[in-house]
PDB file of C-alpha atoms in Angstrom:
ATOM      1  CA  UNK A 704       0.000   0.000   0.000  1.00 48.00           C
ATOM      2  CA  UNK A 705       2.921   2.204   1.206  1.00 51.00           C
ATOM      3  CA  UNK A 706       4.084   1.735  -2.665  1.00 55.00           C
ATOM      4  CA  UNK A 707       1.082   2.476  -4.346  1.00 51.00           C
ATOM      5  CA  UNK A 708       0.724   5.518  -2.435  1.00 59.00           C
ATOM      6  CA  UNK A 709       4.380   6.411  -3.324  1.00 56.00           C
ATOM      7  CA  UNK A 710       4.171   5.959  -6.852  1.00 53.00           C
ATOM      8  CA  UNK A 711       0.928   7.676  -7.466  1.00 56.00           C
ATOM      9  CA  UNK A 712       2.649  10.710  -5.727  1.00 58.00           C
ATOM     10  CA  UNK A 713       5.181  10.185  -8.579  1.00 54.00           C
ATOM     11  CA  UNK A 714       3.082  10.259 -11.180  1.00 50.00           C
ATOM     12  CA  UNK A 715       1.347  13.187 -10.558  1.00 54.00           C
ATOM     13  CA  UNK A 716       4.582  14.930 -10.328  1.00 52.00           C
ATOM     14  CA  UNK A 717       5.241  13.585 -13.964  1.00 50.00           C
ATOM     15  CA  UNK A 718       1.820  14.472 -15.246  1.00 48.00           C
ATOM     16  CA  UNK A 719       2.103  17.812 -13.908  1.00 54.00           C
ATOM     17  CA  UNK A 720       5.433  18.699 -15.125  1.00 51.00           C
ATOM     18  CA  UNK A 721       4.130  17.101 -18.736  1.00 46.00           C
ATOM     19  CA  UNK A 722       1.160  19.343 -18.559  1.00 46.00           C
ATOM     20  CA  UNK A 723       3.044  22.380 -17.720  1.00 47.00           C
ATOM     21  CA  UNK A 724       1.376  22.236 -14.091  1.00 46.00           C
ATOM     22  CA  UNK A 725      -1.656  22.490 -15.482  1.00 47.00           C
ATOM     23  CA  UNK A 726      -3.938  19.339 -13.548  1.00 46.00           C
ATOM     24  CA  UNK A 727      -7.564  19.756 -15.662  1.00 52.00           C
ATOM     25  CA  UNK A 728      -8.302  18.283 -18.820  1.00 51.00           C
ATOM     26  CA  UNK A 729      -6.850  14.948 -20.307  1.00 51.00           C
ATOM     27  CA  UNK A 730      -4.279  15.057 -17.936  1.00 53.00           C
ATOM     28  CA  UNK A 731      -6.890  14.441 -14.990  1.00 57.00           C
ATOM     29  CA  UNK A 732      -8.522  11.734 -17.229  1.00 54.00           C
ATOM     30  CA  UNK A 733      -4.917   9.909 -17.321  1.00 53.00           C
ATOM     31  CA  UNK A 734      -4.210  10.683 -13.464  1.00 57.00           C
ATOM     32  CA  UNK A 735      -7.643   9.242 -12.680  1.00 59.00           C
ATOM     33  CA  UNK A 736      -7.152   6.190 -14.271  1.00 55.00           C
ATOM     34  CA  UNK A 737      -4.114   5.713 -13.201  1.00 60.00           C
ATOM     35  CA  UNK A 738      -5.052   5.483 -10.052  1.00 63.00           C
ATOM     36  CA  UNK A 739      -7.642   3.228 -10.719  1.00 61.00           C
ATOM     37  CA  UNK A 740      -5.353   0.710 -12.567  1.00 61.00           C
ATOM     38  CA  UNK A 741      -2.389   1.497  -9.407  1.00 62.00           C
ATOM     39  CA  UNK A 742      -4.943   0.082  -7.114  1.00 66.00           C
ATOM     40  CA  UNK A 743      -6.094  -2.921  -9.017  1.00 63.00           C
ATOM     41  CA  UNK A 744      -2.357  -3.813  -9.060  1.00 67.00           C
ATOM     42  CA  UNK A 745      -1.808  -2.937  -5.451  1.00 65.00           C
ATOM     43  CA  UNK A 746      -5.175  -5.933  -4.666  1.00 65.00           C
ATOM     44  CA  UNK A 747      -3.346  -8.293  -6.574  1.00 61.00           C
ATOM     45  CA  UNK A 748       0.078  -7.759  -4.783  1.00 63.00           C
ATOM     46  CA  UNK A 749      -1.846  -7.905  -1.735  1.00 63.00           C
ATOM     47  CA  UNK A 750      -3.768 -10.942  -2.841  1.00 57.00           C
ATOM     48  CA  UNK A 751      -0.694 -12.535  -3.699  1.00 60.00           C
ATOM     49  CA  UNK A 752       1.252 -12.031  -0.225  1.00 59.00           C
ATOM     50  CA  UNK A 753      -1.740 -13.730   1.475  1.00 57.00           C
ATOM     51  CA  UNK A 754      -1.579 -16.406  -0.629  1.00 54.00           C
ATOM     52  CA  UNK A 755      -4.766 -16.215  -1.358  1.00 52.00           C
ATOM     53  CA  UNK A 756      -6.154 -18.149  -4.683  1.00 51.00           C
ATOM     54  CA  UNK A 757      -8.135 -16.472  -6.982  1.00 51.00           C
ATOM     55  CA  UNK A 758     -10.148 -19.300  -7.729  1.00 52.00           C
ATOM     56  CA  UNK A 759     -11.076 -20.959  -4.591  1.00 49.00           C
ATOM     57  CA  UNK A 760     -11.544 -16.761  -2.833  1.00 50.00           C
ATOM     58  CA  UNK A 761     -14.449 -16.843  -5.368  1.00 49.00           C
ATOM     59  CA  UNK A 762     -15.854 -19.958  -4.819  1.00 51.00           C
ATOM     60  CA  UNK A 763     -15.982 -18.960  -1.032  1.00 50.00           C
ATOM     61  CA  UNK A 764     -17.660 -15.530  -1.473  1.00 48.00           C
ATOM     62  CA  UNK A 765     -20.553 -17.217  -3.682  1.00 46.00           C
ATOM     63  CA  UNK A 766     -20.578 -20.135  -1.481  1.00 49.00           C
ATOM     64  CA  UNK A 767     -23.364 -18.624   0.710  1.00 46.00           C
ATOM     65  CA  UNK A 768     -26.292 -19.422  -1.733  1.00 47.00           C
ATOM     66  CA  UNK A 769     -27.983 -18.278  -4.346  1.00 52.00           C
ATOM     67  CA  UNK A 770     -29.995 -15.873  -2.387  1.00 46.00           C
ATOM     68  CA  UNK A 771     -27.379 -13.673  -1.345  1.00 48.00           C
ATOM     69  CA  UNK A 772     -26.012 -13.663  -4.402  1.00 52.00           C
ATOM     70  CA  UNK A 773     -28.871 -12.108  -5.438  1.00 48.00           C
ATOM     71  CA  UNK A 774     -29.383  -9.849  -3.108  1.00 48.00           C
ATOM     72  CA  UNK A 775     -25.824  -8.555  -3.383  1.00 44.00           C
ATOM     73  CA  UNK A 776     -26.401  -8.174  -7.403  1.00 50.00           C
ATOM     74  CA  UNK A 777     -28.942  -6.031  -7.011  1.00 48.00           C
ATOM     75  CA  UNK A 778     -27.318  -3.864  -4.194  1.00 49.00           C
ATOM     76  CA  UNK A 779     -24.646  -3.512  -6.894  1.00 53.00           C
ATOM     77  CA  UNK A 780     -25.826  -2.965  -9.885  1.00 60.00           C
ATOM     78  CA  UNK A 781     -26.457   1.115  -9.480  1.00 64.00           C
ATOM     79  CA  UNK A 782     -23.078   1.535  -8.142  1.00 68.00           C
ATOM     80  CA  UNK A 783     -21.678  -0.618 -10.858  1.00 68.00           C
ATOM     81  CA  UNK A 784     -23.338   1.188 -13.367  1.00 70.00           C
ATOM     82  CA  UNK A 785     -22.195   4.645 -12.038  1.00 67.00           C
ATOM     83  CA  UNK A 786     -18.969   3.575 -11.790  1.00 71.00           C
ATOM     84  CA  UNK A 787     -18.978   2.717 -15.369  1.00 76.00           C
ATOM     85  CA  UNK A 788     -20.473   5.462 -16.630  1.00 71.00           C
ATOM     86  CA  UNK A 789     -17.862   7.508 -14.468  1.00 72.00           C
ATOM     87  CA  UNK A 790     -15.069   5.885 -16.582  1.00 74.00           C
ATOM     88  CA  UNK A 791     -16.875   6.543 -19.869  1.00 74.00           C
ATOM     89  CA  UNK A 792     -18.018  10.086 -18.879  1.00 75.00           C
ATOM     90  CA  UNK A 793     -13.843  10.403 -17.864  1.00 71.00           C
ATOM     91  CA  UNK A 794     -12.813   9.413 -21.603  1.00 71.00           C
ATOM     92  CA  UNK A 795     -15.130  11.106 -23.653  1.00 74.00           C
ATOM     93  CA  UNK A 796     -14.113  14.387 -23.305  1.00 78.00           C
ATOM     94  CA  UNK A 797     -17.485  15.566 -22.967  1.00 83.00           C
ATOM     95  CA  UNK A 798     -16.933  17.610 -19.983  1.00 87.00           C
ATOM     96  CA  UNK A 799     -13.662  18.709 -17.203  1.00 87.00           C
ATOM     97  CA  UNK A 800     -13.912  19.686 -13.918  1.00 88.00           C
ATOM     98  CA  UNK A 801     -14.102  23.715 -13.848  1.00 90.00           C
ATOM     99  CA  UNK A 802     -16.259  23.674 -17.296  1.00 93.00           C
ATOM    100  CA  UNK A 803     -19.607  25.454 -17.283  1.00 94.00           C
ATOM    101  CA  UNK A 804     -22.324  23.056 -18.224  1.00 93.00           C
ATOM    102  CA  UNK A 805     -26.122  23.576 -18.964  1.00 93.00           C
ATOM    103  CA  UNK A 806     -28.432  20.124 -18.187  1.00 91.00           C
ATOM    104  CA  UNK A 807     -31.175  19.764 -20.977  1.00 87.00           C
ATOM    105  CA  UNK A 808     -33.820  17.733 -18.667  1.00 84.00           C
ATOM    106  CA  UNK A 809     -33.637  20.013 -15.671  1.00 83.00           C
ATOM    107  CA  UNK A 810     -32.385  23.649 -16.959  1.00 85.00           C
ATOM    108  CA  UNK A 811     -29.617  23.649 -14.262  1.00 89.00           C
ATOM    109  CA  UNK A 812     -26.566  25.497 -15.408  1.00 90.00           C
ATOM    110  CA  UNK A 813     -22.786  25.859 -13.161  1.00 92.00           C
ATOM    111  CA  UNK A 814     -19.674  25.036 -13.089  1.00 93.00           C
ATOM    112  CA  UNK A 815     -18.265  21.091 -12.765  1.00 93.00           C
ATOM    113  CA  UNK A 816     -16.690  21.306  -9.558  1.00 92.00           C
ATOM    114  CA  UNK A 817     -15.887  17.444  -9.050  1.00 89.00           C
ATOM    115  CA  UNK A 818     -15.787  14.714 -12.060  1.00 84.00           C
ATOM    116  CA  UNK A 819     -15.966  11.161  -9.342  1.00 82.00           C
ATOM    117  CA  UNK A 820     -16.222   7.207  -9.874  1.00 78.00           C
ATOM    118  CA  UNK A 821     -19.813   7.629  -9.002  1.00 82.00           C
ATOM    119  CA  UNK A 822     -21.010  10.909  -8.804  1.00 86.00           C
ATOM    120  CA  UNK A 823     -20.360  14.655  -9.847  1.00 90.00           C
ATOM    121  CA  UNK A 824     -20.625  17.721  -8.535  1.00 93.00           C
ATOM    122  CA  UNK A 825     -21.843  20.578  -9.618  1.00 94.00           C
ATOM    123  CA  UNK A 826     -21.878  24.147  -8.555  1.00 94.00           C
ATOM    124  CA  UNK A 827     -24.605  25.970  -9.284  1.00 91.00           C
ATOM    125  CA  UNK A 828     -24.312  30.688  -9.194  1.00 88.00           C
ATOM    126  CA  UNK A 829     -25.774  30.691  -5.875  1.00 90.00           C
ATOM    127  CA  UNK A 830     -23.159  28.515  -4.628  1.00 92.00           C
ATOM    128  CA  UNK A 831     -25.495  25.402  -3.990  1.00 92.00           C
ATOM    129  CA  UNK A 832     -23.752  22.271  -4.881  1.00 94.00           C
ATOM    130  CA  UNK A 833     -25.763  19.697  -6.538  1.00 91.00           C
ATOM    131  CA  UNK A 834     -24.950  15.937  -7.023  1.00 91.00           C
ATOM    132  CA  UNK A 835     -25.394  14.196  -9.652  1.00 89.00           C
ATOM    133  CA  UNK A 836     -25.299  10.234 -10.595  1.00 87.00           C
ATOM    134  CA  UNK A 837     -22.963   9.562 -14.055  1.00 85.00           C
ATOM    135  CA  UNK A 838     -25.565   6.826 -14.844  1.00 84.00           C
ATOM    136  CA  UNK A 839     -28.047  10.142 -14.582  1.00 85.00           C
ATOM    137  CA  UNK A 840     -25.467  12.480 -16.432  1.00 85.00           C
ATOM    138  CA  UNK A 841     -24.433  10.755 -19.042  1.00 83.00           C
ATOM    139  CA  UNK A 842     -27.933   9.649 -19.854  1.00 84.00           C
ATOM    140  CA  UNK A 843     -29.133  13.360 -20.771  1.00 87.00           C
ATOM    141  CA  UNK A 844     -27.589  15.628 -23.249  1.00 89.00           C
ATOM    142  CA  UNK A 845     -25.277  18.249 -21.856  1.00 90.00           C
ATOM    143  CA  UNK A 846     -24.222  21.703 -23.385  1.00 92.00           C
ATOM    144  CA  UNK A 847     -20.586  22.605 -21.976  1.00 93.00           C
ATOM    145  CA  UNK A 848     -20.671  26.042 -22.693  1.00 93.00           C
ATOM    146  CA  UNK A 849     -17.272  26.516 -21.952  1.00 92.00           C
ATOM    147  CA  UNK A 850     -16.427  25.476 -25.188  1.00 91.00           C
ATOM    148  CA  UNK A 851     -18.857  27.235 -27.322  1.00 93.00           C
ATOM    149  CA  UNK A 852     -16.837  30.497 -28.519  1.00 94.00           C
ATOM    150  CA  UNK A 853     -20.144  31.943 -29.846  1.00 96.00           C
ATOM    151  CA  UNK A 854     -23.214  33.967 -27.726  1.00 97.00           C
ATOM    152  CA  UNK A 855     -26.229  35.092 -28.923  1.00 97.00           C
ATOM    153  CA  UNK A 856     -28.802  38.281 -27.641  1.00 98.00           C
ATOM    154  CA  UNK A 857     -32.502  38.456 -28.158  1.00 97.00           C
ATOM    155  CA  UNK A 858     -34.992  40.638 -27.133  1.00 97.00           C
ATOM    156  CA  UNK A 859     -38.587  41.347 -27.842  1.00 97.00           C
ATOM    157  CA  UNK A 860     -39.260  45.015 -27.361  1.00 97.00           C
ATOM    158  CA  UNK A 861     -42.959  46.410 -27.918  1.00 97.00           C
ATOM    159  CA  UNK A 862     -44.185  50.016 -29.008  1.00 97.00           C
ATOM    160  CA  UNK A 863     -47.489  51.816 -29.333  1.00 96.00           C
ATOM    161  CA  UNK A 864     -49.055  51.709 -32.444  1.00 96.00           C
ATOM    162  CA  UNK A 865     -48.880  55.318 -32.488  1.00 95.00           C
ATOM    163  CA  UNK A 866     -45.200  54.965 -33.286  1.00 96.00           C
ATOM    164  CA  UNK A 867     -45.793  52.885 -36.262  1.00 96.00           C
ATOM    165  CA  UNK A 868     -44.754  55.182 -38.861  1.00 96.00           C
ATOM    166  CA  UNK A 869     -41.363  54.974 -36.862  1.00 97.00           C
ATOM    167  CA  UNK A 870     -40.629  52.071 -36.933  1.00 97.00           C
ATOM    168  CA  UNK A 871     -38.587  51.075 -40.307  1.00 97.00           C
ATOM    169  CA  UNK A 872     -35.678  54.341 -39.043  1.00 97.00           C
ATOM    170  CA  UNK A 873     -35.748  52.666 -35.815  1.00 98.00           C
ATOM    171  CA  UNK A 874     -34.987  48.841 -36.999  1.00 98.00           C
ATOM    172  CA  UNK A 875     -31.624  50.596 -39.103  1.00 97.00           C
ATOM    173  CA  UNK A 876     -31.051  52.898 -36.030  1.00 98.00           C
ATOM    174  CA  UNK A 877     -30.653  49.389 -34.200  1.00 98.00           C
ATOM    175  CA  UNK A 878     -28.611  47.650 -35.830  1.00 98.00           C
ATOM    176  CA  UNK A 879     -26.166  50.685 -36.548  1.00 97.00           C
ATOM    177  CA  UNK A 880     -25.580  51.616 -32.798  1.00 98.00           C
ATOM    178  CA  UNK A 881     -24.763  47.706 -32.275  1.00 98.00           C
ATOM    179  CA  UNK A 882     -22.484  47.501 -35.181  1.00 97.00           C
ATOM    180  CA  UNK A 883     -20.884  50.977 -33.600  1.00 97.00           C
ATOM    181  CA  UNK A 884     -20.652  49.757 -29.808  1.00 96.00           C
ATOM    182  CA  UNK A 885     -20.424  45.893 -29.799  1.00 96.00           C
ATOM    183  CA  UNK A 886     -17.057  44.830 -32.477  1.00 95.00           C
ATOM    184  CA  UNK A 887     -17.578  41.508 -31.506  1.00 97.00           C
ATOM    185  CA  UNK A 888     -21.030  41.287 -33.495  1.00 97.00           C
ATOM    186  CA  UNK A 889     -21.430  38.714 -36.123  1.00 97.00           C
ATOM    187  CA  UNK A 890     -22.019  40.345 -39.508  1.00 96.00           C
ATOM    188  CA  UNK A 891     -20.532  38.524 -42.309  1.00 95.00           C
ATOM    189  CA  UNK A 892     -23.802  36.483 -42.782  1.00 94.00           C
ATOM    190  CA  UNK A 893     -22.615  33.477 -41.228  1.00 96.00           C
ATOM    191  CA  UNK A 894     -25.092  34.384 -38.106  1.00 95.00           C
ATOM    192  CA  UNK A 895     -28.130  35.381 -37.956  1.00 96.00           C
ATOM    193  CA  UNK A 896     -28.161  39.657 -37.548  1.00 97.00           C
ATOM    194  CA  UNK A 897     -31.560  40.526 -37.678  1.00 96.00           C
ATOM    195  CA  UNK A 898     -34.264  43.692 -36.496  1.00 97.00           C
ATOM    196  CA  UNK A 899     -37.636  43.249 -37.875  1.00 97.00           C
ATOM    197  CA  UNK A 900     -41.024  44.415 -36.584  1.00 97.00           C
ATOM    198  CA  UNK A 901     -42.054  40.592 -36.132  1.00 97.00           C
ATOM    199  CA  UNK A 902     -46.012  40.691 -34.809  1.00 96.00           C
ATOM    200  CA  UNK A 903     -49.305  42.732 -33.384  1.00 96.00           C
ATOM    201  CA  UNK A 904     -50.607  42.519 -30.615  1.00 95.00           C
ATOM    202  CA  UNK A 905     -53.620  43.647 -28.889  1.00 93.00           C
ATOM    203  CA  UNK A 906     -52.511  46.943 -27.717  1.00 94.00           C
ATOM    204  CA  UNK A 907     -48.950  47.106 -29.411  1.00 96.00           C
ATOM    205  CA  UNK A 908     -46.138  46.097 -32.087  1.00 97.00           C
ATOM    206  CA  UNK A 909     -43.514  43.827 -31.209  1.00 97.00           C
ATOM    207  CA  UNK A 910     -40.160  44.402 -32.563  1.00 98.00           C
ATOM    208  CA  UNK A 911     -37.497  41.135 -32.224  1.00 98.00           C
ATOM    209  CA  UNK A 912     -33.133  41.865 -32.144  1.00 98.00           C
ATOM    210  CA  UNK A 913     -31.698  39.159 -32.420  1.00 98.00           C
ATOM    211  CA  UNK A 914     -27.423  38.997 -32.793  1.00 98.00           C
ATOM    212  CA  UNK A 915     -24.431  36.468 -32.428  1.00 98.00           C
ATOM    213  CA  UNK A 916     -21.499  37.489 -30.713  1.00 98.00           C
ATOM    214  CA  UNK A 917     -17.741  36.313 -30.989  1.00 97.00           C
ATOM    215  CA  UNK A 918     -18.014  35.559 -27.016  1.00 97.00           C
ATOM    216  CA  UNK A 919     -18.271  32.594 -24.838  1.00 95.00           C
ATOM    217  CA  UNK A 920     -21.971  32.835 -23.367  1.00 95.00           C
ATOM    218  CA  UNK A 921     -20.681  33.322 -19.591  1.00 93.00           C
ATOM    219  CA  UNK A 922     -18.558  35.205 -17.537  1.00 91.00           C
ATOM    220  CA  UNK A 923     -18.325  38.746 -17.352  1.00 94.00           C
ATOM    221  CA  UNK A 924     -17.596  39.411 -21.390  1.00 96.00           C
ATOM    222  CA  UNK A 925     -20.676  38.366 -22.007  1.00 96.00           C
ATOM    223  CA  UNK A 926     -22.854  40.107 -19.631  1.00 96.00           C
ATOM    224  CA  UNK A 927     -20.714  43.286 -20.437  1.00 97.00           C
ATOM    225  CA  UNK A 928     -21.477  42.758 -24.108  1.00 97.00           C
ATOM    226  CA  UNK A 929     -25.297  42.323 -23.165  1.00 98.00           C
ATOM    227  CA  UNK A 930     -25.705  45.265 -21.529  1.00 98.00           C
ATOM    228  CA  UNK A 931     -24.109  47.155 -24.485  1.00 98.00           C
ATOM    229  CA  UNK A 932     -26.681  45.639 -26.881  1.00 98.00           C
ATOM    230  CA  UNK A 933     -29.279  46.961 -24.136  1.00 98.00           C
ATOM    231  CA  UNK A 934     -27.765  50.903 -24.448  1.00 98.00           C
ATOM    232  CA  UNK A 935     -27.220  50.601 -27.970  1.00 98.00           C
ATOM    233  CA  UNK A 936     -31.503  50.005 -28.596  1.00 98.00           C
ATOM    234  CA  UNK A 937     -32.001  52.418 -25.930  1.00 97.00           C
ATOM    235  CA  UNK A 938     -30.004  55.122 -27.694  1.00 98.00           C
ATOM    236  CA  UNK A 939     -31.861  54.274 -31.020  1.00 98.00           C
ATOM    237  CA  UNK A 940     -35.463  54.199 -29.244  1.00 98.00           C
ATOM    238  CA  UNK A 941     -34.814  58.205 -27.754  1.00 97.00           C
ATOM    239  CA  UNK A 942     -32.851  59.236 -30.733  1.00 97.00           C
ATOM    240  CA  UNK A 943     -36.271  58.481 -33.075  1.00 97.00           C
ATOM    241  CA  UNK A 944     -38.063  60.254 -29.980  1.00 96.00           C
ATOM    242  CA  UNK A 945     -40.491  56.875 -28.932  1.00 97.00           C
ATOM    243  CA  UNK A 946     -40.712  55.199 -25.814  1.00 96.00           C
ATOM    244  CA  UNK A 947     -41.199  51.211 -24.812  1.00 96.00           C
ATOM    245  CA  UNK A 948     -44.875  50.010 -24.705  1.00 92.00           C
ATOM    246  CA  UNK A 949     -45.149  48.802 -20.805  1.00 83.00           C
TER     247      UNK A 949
END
């Protein structure tokens, strides 16, 4: 045991010097199995200095009937499957611990803040940690938006149908203080760019901006670049002289 421990303290030395000290990513995926595989070795070793037999060790533990090997199948199986799905969740790459992740079934979004055999954990803005079977987690889809390099801003606005005749200065207006205020806008068609008077309503017009950003959609660039977008149809809606619809 003393020499398992010894050598996994050496290879995380190595991995970290091969990653540059840097401990997330595939590096963590290696480290983690290594440890798994250390251990496995360090059982046998131990095994083997107790002279115990393979063979007749697993005759023994099933020797107590049929019944409890049921019984301990089915107390098992979920951790069995978790802890597979924590090895496959560890190789695919699909997410690291510090990534920010959005869950499709339940809408929560944070951070990964552990990546276990059984379990994560994740940390949601309000600091509320949730846990998190892999068996669950790899079973729904998963946006890691830490690696999306592209945001998006939409927002319905609404105006009086007084201010109809407006409305076509103040859709070019838009666009033109976004272009001038956010550089990171998308505009070379491969994104959608778009301000169009989009429906009526009972008791006004509804006006839709939608734009993609060069941003990741978190952290403070993003917000920053949101609240820009927000002043920038704000300074279009006063300089055509209209107000919101409330």
């Amino acid at each position: 045991v003393w020499g398992a421990t010894r050598v996994s303290k050496f290879k995380q030395f190595v991995l970290k010097e091969v990653s540059g000290g840097d401990t997330k990513g595939r590096m963590q995926v290696v480290d983690r199995f290594g440890n798994f595989f250390l251990a496995v070795i360090a059982i046998f070793m131990i095994l083997d200095v107790l002279n115990v037999e393979m063979g007749f060790a697993t005759r023994g533990a099933v020797a107590f009937g049929s019944v409890g090997t049921l019984v301990f199948s089915l107390a098992a199986k979920d951790t069995v499957a978790n802890i597979l799905h924590g090895i496959i969740l560890s190789a695919s790459d699909r997410i690291y611990e510090g990534d920010s992740i959005r869950l499709h079934k339940s809408g929560f979004s944070g951070s990964v803040h552990r990546l276990g055999w059984l379990e994560t954990v994740l940390r949601g803005s309000d600091e509320v940690m949730v846990t998190i079977p892999n068996a669950d987690l790899l079973s729904q889809r998963v946006c890691n938006l830490s690696r999306i390099d592209r945001s998006q801003v939409k927002q319905t606005l609404q105006f009086s149908y007084e201010d109809s005749e407006k409305l076509p200065q103040l859709l070019q207006d838009i666009k033109s203080e976004i272009r001038a205020t956010c550089p990171a806008v998308v505009t070379d068609g491969s994104r959608p760019f778009r301000c169009f008077w989009t429906s009526y309503k009972s008791n006004h017009l509804e006006v839709t901006v939608e734009a993609h950003f060069r941003i990741k959609p978190i952290g403070d660039a993003y917000h920053e670049n949101q609240q820009r977008v927000l002043q920038a149809i704000h300074r279009a809606v006063k300089k055509n002289n209209m107000n919101f619809k409330i």
